[in-house]
Coordinates of N, CA and C in Angstrom, one line a residue:
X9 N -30.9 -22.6 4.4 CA -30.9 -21.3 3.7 C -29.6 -20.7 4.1
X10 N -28.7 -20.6 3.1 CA -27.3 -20.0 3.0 C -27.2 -18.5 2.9
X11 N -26.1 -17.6 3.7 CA -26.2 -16.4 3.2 C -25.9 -16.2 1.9
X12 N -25.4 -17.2 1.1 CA -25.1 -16.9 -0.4 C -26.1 -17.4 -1.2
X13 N -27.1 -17.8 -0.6 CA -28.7 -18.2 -1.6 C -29.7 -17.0 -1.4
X14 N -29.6 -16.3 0.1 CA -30.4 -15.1 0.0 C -29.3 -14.0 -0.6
X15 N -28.8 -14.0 -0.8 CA -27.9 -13.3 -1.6 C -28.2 -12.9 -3.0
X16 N -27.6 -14.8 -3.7 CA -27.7 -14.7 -4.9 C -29.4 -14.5 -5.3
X17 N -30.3 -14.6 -4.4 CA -31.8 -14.3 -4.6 C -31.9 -12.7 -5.1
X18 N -31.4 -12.1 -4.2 CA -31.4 -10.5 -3.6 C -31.2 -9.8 -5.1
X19 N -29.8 -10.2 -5.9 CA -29.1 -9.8 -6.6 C -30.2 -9.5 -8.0
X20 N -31.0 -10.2 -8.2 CA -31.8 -9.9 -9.5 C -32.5 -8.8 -8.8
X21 N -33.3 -8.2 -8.2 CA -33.3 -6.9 -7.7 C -32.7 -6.1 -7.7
X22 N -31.4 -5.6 -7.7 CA -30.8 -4.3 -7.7 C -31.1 -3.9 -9.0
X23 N -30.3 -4.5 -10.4 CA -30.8 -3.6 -11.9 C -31.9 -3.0 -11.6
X24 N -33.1 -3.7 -11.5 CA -34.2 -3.6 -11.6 C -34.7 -2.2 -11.0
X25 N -34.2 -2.1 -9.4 CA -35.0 -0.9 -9.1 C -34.5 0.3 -9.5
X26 N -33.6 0.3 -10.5 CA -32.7 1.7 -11.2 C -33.9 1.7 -12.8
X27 N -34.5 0.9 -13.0 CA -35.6 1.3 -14.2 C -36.8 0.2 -14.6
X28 N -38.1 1.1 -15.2 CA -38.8 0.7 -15.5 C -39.2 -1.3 -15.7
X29 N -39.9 -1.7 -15.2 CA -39.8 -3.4 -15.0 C -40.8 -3.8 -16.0
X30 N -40.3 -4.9 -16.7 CA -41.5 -5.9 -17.7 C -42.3 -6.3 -17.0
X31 N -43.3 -6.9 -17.4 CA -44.4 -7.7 -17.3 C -43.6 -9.1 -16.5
X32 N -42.8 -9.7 -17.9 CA -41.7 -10.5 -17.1 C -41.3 -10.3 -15.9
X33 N -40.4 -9.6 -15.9 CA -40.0 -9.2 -14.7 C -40.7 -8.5 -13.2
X34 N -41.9 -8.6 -13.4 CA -42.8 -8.8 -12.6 C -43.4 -9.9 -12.0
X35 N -43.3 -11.0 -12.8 CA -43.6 -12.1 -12.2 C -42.6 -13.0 -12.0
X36 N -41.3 -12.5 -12.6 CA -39.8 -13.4 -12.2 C -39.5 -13.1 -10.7
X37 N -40.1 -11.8 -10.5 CA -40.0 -11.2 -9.1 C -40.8 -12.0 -8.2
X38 N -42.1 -11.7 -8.9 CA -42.9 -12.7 -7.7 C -42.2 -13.8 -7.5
X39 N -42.2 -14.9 -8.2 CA -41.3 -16.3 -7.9 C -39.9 -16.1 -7.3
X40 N -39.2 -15.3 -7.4 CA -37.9 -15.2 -6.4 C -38.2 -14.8 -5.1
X41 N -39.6 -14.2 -5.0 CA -40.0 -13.6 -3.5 C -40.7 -15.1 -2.8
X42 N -41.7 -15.9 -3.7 CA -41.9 -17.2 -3.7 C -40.6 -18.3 -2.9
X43 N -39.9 -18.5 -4.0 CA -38.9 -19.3 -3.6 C -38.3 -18.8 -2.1
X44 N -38.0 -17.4 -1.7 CA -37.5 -16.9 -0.5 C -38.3 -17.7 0.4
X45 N -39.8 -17.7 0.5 CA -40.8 -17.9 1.3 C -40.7 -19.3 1.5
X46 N -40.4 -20.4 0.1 CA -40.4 -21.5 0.7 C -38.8 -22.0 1.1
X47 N -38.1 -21.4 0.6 CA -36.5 -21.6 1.6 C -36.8 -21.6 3.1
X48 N -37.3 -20.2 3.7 CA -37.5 -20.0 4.5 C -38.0 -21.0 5.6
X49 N -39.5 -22.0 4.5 CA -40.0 -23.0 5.8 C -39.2 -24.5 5.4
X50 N -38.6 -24.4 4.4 CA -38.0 -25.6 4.5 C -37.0 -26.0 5.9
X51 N -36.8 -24.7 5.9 CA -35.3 -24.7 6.8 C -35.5 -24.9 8.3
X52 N -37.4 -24.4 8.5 CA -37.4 -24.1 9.6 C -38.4 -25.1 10.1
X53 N -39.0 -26.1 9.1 CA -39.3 -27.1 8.9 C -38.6 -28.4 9.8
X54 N -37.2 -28.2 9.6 CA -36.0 -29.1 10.1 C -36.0 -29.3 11.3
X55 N -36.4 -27.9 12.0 CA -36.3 -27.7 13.8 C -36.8 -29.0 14.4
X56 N -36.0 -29.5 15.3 CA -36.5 -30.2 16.1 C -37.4 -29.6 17.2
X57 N -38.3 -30.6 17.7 CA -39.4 -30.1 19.3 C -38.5 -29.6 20.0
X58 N -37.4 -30.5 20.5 CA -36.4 -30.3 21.4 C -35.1 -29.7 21.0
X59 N -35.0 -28.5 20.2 CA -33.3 -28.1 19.9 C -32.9 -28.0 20.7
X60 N -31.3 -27.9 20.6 CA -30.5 -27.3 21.7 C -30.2 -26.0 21.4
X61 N -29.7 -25.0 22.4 CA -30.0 -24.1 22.0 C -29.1 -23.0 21.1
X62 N -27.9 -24.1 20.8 CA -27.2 -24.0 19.5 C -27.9 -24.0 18.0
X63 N -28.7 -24.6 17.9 CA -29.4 -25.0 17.0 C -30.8 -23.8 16.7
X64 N -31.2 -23.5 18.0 CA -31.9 -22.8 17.7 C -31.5 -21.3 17.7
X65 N -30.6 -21.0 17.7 CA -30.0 -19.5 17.5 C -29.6 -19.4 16.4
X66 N -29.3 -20.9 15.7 CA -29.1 -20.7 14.2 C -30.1 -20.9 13.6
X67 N -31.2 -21.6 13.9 CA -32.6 -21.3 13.2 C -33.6 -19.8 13.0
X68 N -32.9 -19.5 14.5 CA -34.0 -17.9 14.8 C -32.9 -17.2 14.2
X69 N -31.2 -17.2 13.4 CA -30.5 -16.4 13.2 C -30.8 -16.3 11.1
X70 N -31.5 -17.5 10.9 CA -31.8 -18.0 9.6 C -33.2 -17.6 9.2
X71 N -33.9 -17.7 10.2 CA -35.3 -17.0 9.9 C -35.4 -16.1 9.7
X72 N -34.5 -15.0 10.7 CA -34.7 -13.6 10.6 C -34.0 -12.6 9.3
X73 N -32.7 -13.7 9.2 CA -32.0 -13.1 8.0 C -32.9 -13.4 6.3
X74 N -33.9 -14.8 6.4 CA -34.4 -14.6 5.1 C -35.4 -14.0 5.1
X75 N -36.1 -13.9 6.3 CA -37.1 -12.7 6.1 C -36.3 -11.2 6.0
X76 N -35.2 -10.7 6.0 CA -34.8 -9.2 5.9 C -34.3 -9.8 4.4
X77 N -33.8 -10.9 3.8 CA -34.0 -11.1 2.3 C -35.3 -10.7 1.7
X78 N -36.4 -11.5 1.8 CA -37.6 -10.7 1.8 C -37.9 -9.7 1.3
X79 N -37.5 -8.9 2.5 CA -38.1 -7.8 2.7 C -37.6 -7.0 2.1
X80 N -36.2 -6.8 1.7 CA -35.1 -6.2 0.7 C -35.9 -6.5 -0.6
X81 N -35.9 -7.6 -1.0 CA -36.7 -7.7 -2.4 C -37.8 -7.6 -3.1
X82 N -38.9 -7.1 -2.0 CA -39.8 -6.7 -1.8 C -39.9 -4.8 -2.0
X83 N -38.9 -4.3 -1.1 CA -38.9 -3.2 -1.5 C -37.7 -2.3 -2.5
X84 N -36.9 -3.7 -2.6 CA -36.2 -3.1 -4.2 C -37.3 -2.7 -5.2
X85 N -38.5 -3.9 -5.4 CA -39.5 -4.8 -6.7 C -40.3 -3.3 -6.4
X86 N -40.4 -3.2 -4.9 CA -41.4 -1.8 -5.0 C -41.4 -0.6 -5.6
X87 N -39.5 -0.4 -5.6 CA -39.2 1.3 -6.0 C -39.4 0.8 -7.4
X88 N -38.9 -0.1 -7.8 CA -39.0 -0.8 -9.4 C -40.2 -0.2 -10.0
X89 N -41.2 -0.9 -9.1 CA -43.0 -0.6 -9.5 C -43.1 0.8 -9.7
X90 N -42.6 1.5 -8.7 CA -43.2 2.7 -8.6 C -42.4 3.9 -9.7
X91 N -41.5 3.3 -10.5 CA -40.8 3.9 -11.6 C -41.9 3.1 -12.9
X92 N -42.8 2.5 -12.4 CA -43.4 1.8 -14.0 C -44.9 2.1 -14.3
X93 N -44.9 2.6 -15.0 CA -46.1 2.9 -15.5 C -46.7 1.8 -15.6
X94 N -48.5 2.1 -15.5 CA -49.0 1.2 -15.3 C -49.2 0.3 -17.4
X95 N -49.1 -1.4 -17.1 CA -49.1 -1.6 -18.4 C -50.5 -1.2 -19.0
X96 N -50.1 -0.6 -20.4 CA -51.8 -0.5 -20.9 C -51.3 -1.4 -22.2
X97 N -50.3 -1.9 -23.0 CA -50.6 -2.7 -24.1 C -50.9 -4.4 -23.9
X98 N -51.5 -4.4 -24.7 CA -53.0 -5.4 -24.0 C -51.7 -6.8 -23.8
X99 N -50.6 -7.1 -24.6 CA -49.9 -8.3 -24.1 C -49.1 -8.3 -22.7
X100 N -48.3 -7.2 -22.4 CA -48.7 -6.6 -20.8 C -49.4 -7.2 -19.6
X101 N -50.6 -6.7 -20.3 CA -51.7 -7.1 -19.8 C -52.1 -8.0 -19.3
X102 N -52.1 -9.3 -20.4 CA -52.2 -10.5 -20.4 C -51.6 -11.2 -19.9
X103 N -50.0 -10.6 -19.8 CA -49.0 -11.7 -18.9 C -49.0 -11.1 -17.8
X104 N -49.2 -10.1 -16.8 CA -50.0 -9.4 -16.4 C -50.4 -10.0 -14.9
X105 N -52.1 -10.5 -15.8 CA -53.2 -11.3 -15.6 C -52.9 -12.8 -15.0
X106 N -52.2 -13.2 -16.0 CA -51.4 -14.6 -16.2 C -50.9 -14.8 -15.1
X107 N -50.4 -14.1 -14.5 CA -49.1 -13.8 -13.4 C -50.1 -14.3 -12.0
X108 N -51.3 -13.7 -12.3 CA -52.2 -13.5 -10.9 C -52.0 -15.0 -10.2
X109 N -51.5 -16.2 -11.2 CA -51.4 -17.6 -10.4 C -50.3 -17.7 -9.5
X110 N -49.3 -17.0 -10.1 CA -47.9 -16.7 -9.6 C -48.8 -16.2 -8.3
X111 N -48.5 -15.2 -8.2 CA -49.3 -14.3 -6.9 C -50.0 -15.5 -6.0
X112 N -50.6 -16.1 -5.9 CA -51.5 -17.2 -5.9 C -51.2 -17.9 -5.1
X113 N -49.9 -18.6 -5.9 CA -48.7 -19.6 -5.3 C -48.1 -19.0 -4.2
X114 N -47.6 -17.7 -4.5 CA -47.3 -17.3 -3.4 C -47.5 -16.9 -2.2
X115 N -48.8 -16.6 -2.3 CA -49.7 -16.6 -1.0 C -49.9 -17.8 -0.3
X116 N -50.2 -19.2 -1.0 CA -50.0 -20.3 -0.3 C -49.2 -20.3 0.5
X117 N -47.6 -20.3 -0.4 CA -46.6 -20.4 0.2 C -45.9 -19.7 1.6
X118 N -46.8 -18.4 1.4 CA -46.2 -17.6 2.4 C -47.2 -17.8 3.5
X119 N -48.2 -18.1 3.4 CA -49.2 -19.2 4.4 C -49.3 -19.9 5.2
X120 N -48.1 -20.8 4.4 CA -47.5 -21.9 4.8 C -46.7 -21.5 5.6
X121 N -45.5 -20.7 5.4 CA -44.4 -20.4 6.4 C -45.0 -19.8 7.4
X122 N -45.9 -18.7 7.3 CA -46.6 -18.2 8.5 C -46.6 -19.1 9.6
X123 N -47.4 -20.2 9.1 CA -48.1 -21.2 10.0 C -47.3 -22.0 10.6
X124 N -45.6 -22.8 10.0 CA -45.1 -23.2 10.6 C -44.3 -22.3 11.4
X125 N -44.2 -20.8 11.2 CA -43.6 -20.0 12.4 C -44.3 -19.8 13.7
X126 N -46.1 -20.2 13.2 CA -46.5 -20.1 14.6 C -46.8 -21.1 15.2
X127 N -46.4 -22.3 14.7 CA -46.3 -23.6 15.3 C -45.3 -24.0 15.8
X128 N -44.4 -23.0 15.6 CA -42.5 -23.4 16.1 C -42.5 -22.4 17.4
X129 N -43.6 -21.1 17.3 CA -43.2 -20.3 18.5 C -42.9 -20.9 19.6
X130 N -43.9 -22.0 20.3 CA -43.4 -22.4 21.6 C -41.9 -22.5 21.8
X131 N -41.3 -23.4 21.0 CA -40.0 -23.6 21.1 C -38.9 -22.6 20.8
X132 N -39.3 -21.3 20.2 CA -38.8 -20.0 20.1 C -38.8 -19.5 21.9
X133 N -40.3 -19.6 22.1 CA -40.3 -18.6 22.9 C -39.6 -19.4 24.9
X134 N -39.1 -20.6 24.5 CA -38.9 -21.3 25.4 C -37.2 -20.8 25.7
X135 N -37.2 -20.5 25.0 CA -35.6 -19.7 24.9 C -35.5 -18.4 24.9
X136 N -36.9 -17.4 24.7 CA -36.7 -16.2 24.9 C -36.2 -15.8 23.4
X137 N -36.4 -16.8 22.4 CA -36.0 -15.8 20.8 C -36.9 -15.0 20.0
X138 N -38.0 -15.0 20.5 CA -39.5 -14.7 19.5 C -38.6 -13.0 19.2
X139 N -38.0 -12.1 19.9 CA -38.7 -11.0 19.4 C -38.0 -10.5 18.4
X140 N -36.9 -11.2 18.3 CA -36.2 -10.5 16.5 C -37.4 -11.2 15.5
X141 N -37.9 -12.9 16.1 CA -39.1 -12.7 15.0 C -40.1 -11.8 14.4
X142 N -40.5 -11.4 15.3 CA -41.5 -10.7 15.5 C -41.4 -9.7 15.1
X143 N -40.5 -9.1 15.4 CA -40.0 -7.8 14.8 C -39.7 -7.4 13.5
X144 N -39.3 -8.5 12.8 CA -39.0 -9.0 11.2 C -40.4 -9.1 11.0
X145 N -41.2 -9.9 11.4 CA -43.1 -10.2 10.9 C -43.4 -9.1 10.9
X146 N -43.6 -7.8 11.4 CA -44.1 -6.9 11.6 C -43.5 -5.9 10.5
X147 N -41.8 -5.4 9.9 CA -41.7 -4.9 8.9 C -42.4 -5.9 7.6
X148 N -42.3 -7.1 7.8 CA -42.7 -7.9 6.2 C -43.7 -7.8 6.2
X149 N -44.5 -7.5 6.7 CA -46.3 -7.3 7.0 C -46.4 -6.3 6.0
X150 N -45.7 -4.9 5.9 CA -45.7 -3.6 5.3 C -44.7 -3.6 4.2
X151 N -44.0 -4.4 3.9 CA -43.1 -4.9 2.6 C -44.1 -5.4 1.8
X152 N -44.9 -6.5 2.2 CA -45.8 -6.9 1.4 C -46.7 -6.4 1.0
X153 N -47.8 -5.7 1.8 CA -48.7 -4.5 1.6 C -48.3 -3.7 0.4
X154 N -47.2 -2.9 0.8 CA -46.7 -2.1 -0.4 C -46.4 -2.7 -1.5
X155 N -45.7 -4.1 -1.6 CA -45.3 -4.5 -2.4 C -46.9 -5.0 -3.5
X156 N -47.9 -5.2 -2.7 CA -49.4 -5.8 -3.3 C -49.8 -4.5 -3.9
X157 N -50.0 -3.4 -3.3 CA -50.0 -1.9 -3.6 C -49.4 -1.5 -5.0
X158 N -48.5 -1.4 -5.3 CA -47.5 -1.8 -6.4 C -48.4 -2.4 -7.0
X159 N -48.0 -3.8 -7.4 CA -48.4 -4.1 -8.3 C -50.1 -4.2 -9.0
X160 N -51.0 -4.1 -8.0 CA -52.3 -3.3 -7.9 C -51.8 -2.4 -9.2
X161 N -51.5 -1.4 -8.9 CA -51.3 -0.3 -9.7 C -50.7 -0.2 -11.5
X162 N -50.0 -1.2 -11.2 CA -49.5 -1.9 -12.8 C -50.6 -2.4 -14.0
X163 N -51.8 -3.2 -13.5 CA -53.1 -3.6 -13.4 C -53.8 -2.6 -14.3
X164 N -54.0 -1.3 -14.3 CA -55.3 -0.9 -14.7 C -55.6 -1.2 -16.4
X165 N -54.7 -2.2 -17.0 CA -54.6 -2.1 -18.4 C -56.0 -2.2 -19.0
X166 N -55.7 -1.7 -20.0 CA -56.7 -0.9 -21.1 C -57.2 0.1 -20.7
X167 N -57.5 0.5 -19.7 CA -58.1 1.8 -19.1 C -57.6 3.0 -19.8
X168 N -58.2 3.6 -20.3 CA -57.5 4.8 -20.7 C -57.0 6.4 -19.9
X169 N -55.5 6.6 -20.0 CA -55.1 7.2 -19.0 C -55.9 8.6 -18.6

């Protein structure tokens, strides 16, 4: 994971939180938050049992920076949301709905990374690197929340206001 892949990730977020977001663009969002999540364990995937401890300063320096990718796009997608009315026309709606698999995938995937971060801790914490992780887990905990919050709210279609 390259600073110019969380980067160019990041970048479709900025328009966005300056006005109202599609249906599209709600679920293009989800998948670029997706994709972040599995960059993220691919990379960390790599770690050796035994790194040196070169290797792991650039691992705990890569983990922490795509989770503050993340978490940047997460709460760009948030102010985004919270400038959008919720959809009520029913195709909206539908893609919407649609999307909930997107959502879905993503939870796997961020499941997944979870799990190989706490299966890599030993070798984090053998070096004393855990707490910038940690510290990053604990904002993205509340990136996401809000970010679920959000989109919750986009949801109530057909309901009448």
């Amino acid at each position: 994971l390259t600073i110019a892949a969380i980067l160019a990730t990041s970048i479709f977020f900025i328009p966005q939180a300056l006005a109202a977001l599609t249906s599209v663009q709600v679920v293009t969002n989800i998948g670029i938050v997706t994709t972040q999540s599995k960059n993220i364990n691919d990379a960390l995937s790599t770690l050796p049992v035994s790194p040196s401890s070169s290797q792991l300063a650039s691992m705990s320096t890569t983990v922490v920076n795509g989770f503050q990718a993340i978490i940047s796009s997460l709460a760009n997608d948030d102010t985004a949301m919270q400038t959008t009315p919720p959809f009520t026309v029913q195709s909206d709606c539908d893609a919407v709905v649609a999307a909930l698999s997107t959502v879905s995938s993503f939870v796997q995937i961020h499941q997944t990374l979870l799990s190989t971060v706490i299966g890599k801790h030993t070798i984090f914490a053998q070096f004393g690197a855990t707490a910038p992780i940690t510290a990053v887990l604990r904002t993205l905990e509340g990136a996401i929340d809000s970010f679920a919050y959000g989109l919750i709210a986009l949801i109530p279609c057909g309901r009448p206001p």
